[in-house]
Coordinates of C-alpha atoms in Angstrom, one line a residue:
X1 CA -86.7 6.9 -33.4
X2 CA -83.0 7.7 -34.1
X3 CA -82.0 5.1 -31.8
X4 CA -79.7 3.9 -34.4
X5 CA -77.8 6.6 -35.4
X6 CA -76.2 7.2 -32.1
X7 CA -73.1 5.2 -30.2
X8 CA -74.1 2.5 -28.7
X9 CA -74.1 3.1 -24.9
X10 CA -70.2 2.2 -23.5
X11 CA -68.5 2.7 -26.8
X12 CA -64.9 4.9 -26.7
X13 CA -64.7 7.5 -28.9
X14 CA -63.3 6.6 -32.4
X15 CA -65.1 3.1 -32.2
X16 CA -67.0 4.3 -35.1
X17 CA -64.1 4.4 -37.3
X18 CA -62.4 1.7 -36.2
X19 CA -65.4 -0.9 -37.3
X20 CA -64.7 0.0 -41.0
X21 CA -61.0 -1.6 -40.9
X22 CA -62.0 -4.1 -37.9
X23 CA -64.7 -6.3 -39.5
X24 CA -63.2 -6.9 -43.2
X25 CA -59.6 -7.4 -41.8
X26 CA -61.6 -10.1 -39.0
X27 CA -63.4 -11.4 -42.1
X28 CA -60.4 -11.9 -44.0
X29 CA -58.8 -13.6 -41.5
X30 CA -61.2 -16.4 -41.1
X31 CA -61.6 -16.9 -44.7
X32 CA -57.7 -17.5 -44.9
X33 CA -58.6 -20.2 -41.9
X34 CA -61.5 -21.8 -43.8
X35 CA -58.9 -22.3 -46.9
X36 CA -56.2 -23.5 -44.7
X37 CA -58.3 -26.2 -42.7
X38 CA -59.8 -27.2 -46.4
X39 CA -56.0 -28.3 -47.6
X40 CA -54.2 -29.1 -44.7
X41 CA -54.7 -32.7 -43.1
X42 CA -53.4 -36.3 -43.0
X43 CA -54.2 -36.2 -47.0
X44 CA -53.1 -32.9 -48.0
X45 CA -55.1 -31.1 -50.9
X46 CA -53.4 -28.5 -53.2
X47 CA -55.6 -25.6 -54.3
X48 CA -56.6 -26.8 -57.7
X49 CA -57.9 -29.9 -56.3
X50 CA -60.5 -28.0 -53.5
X51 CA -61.5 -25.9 -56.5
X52 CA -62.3 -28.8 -58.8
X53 CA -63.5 -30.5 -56.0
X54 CA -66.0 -27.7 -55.6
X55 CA -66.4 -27.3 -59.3
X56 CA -67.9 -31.0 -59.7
X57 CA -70.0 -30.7 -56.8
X58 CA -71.9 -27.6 -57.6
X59 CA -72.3 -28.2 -61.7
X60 CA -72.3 -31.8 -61.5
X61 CA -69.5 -32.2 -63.9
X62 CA -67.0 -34.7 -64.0
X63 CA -65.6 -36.0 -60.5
X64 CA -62.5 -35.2 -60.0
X65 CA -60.1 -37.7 -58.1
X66 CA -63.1 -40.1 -55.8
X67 CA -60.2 -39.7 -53.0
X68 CA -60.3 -35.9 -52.9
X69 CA -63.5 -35.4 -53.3
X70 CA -64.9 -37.5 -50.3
X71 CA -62.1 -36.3 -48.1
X72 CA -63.2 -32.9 -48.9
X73 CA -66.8 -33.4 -49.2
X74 CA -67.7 -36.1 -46.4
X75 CA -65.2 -35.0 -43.8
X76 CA -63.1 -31.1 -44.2
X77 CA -66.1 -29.2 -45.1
X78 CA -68.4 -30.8 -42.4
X79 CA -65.9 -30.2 -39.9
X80 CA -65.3 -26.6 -41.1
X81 CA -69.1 -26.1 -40.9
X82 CA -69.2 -27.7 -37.6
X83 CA -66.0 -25.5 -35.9
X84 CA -67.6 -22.2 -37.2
X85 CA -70.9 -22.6 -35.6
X86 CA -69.1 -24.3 -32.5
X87 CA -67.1 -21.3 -31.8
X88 CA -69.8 -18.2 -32.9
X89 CA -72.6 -19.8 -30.5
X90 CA -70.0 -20.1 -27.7
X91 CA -68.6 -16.7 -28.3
X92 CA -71.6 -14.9 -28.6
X93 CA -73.1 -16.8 -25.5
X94 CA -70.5 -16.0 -23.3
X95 CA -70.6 -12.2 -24.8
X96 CA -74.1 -12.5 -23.4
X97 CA -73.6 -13.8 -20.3
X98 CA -70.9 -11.3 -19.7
X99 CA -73.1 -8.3 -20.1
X100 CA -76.4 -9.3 -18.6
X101 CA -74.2 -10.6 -15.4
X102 CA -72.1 -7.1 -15.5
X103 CA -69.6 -9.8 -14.7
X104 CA -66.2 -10.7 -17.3
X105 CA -65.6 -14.2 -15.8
X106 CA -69.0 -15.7 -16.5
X107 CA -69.2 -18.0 -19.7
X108 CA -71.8 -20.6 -21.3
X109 CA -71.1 -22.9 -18.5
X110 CA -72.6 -20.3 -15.5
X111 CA -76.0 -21.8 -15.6
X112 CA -74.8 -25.1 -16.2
X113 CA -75.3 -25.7 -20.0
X114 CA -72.3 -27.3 -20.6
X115 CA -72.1 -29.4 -17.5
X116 CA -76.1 -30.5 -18.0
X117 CA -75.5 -31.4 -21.7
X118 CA -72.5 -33.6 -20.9
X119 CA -74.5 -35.5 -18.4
X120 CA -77.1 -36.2 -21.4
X121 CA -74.4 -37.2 -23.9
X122 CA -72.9 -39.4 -20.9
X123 CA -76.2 -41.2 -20.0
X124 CA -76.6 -41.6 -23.9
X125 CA -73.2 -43.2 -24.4
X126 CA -73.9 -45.2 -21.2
X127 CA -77.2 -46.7 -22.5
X128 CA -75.9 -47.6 -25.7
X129 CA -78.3 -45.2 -27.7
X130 CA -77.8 -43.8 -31.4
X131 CA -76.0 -40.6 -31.9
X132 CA -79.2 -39.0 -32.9
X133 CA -80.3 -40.5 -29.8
X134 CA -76.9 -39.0 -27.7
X135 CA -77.3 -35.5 -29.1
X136 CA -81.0 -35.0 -28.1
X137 CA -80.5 -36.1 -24.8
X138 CA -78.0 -33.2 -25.0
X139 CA -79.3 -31.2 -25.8
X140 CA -82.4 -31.5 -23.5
X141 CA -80.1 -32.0 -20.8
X142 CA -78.8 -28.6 -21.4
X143 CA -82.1 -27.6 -21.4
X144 CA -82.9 -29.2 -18.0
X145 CA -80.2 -27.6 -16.4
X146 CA -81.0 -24.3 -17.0
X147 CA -84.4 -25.0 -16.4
X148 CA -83.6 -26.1 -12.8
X149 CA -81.5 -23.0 -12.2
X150 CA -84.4 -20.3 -13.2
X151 CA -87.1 -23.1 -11.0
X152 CA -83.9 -22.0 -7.9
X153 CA -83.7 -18.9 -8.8
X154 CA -87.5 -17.9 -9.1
X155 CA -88.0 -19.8 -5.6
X156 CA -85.6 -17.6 -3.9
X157 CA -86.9 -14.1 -4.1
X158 CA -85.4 -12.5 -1.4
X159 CA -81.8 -12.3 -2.9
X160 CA -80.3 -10.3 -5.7
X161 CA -81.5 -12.1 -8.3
X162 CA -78.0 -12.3 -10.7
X163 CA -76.1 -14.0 -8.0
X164 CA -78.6 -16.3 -7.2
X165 CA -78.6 -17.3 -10.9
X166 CA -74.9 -17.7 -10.7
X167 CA -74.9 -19.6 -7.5
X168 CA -77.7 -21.9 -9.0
X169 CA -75.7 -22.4 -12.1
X170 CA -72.7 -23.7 -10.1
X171 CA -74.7 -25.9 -7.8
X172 CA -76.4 -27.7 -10.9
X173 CA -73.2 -28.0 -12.7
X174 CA -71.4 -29.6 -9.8
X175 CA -74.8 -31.9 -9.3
X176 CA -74.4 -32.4 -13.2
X177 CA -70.6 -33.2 -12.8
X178 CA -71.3 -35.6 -10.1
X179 CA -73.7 -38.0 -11.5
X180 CA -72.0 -37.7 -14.7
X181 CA -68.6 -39.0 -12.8
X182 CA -70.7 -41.8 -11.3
X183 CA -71.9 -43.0 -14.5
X184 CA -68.2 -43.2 -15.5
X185 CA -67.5 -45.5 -12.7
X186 CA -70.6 -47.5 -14.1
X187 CA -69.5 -47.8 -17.7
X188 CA -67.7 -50.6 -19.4
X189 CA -64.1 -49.2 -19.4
X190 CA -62.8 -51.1 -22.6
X191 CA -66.0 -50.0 -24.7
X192 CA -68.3 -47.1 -23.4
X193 CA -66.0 -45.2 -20.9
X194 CA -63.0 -44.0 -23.5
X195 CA -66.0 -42.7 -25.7
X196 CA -67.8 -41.0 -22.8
X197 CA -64.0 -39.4 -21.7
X198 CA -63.2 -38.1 -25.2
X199 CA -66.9 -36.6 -26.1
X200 CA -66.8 -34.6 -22.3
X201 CA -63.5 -33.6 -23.9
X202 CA -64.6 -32.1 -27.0
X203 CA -64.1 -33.3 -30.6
X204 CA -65.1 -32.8 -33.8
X205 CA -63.6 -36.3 -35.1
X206 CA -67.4 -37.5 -35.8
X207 CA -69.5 -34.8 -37.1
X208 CA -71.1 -34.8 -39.7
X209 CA -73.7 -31.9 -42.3
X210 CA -76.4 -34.1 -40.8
X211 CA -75.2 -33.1 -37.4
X212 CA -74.3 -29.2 -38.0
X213 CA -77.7 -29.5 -39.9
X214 CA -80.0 -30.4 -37.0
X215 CA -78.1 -28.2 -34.4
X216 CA -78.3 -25.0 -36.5
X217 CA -82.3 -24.3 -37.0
X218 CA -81.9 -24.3 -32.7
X219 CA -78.9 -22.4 -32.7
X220 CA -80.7 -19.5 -34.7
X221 CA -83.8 -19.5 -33.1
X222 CA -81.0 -18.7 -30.0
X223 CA -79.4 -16.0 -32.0
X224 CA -82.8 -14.5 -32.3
X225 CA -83.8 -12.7 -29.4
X226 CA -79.9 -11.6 -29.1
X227 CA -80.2 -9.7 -32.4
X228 CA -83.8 -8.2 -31.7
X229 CA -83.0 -7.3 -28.2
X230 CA -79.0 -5.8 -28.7
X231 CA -80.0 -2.4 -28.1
X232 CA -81.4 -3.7 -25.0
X233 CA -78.4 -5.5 -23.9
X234 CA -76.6 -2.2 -23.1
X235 CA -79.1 -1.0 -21.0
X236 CA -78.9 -4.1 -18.9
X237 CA -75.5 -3.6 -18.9
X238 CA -75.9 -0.4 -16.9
X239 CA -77.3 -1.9 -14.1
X240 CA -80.8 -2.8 -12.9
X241 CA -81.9 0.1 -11.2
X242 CA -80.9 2.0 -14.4
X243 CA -82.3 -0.4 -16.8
X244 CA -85.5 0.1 -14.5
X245 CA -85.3 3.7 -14.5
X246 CA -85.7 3.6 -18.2
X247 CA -88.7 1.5 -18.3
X248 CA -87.3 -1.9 -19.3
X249 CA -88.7 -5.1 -18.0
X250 CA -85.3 -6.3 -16.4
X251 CA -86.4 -9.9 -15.5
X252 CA -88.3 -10.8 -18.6
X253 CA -85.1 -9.3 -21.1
X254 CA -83.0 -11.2 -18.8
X255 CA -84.6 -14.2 -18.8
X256 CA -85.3 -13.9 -22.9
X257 CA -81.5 -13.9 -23.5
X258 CA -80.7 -16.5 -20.9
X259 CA -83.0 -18.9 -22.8
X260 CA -81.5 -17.7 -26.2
X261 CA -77.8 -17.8 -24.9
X262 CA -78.7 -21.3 -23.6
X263 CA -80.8 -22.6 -26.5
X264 CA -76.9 -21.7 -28.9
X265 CA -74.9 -23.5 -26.2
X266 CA -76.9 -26.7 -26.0
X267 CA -77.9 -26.6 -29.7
X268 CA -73.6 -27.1 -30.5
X269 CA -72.4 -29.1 -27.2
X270 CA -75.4 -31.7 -28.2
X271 CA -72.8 -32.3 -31.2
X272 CA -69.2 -31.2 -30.3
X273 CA -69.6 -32.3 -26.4
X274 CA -68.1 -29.7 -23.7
X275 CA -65.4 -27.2 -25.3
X276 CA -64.3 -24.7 -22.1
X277 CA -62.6 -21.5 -22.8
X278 CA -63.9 -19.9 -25.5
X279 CA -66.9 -18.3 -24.0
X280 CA -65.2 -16.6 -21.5
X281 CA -62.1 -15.1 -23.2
X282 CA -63.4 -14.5 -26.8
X283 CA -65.6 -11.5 -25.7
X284 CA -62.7 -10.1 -23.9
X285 CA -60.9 -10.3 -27.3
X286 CA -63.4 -8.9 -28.9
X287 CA -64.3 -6.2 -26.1
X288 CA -60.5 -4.9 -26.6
X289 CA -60.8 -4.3 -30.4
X290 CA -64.2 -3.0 -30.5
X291 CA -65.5 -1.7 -27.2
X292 CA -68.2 -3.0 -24.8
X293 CA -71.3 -1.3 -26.9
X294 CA -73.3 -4.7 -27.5
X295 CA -74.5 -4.2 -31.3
X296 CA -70.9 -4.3 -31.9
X297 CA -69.7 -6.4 -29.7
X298 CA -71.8 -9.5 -30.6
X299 CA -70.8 -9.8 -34.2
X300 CA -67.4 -9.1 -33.2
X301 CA -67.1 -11.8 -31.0
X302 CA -68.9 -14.3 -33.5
X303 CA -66.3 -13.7 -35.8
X304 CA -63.5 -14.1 -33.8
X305 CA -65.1 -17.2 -31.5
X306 CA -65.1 -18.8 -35.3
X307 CA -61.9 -18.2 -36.2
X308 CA -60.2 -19.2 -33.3
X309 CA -62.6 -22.8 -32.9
X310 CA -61.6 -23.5 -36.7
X311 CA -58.0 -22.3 -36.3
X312 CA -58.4 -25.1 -32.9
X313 CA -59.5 -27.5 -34.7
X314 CA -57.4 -27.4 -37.6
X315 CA -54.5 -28.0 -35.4
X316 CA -56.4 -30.9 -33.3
X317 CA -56.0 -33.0 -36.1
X318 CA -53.0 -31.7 -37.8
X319 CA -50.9 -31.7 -34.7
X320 CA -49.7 -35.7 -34.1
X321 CA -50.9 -38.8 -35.6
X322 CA -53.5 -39.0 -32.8
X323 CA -56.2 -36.6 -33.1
X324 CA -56.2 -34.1 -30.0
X325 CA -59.2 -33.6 -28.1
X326 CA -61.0 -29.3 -28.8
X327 CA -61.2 -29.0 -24.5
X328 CA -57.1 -29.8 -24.1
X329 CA -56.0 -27.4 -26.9
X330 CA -58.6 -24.4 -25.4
X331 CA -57.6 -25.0 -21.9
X332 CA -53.7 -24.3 -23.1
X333 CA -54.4 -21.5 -25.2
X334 CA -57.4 -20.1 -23.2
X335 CA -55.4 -20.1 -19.8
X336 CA -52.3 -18.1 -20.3
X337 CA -54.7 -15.6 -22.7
X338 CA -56.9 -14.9 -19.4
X339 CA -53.8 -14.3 -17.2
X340 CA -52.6 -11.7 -19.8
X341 CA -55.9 -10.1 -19.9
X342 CA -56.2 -10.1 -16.1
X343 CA -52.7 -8.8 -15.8
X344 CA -53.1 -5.9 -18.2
X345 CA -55.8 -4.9 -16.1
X346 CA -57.5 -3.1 -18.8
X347 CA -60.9 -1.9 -18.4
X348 CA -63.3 -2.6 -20.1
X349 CA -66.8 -2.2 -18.6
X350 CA -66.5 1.8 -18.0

């Protein structure tokens, strides 16, 4: 009782404050993003035309111009939907990961998730299967990978437990990587092996409300145990032995938020295919504006994982003629972002 009215455990002084200016001016900002990506494109809408566009659909008035209205409707909203959920679930999985690891340069891919999903899609692509077909095997291969880590991990007792999680994340994901290059080798390369190249890239090009529709529901029920355990997360945070100390149930917590963290990852890369970056340097974004106390931190990086996937996006296809693939554009902005953070040397874990 009371738990609530006290600073989050790793928060600097002044924190508090801060979060009053912090949040609305991050809100703010990626509602100025969802606007821009709604008017910008290869057929450029003006403002009056979103709001009429809007206006029709929710009334059921008269339909504006049929042009407008299904470039809006069937392709920049989707896509919006799609970029917001992309980036939150990787941002706040790799905020996760981050904390329960006590480690800043884990992301969604140390247990494999991205690199088990992209062997799914690949086998689906390869076997000619629907796109409902492509996602759940995904998905499940997301699912699959992480599954085979914690069967690793569990069999090896004897070791610290975190590093043999991370150590059985990058084994899978190299075994993931490997089959799926095979299978690229195997493919027909006028038909199935450009597809299979740009979905392990990333894209947004064929989403769809369908799509964002199915992934969400999963991608909740991973936001879940996040939200109901955050007070918990800080404690892990401090350590095992002090997490013990306190009488929490270290390996059961840890392995709740793995399988929530993983359930968001999977649920978007089933639909968006492998998107590196944002996991990892989002939270430190986030970390630096509002300090490593988790019930902050999560939401924080949510926003801001959101705003920078749909700010990412928006320039994939607004950038040349030829849409851009979401993993090139990350890598370029992600890379020189982590040197400056790393070179800053600021801490962040104290």
């Amino acid at each position: 009782m009371g738990e609530r009215s006290h600073p989050s455990i790793g928060d600097r002084p002044g924190t508090g404050r801060r979060m009053f200016t912090i949040f609305p001016v991050l809100a703010a900002v990626l509602l100025v993003l969802v606007g821009t990506a709604a008017l910008v494109g290869a057929y450029p809408l003006d403002f009056g035309d979103v709001l009429a566009v809007l206006r029709a659909a929710l009334t059921g008035g008269p339909a504006p111009d049929g042009q407008s209205m299904s470039v809006l409707l069937s392709i920049r909203l989707p896509r919006i939907a799609a970029a917001l959920v992309l980036g939150a679930c990787l941002a706040s999985a790799g905020t996760v990961y981050q904390q329960i690891f006590r480690n800043p340069l884990v992301s969604p891919d140390i247990l494999g998730v991205s690199a088990g999903a992209g062997l799914g899609a690949v086998a689906g692509i390869f076997l000619s299967l629907s796109v409902f077909g492509i996602q759940a095997l995904a998905f499940l291969g997301g699912l699959g990978a992480v599954g085979m880590v914690l069967l690793i991990a569990s069999a090896v007792r004897r070791q610290d437990s975190v590093l043999v999680l991370v150590l059985s994340g990058i084994v899978i994901g190299a075994l993931a990587g490997s089959v799926t290059s095979l299978i690229k080798v195997l493919a027909d390369p006028y038909d199935q092996l450009p597809a299979i190249t740009f979905w392990l890239l990333g894209s947004l090009a064929a989403v769809n409300l369908d799509d964002v529709a199915a992934a969400l529901p999963v991608a909740l029920l991973g936001l879940l145990p996040l939200v109901v355990l955050r007070w918990k997360v800080d404690i892990l945070s401090m350590g095992d032995e002090e997490a013990r100390s306190l009488g929490l149930d270290v390996k059961k917590t840890r392995l709740v938020l793995i399988a929530g963290a993983t359930l968001m990852t999977a649920a978007v890369v089933s639909f968006a295919g492998v998107v590196g970056w944002v996991g990892l340097i989002i939270p430190h974004l986030a970390r630096m504006l509002v300090g490593p106390g988790f019930v902050r931190l999560l939401p924080a990086a949510a926003l801001i994982g959101a705003a920078f996937m749909l700010a990412v996006d928006t320039l994939a296809r607004t950038v040349s003629s030829t849409e851009v693939p979401l993993g090139i554009i990350t890598s370029l902005i992600g890379a020189p972002i982590f040197v400056l953070l790393l070179a800053r040397g600021r801490r962040v874990w104290s």
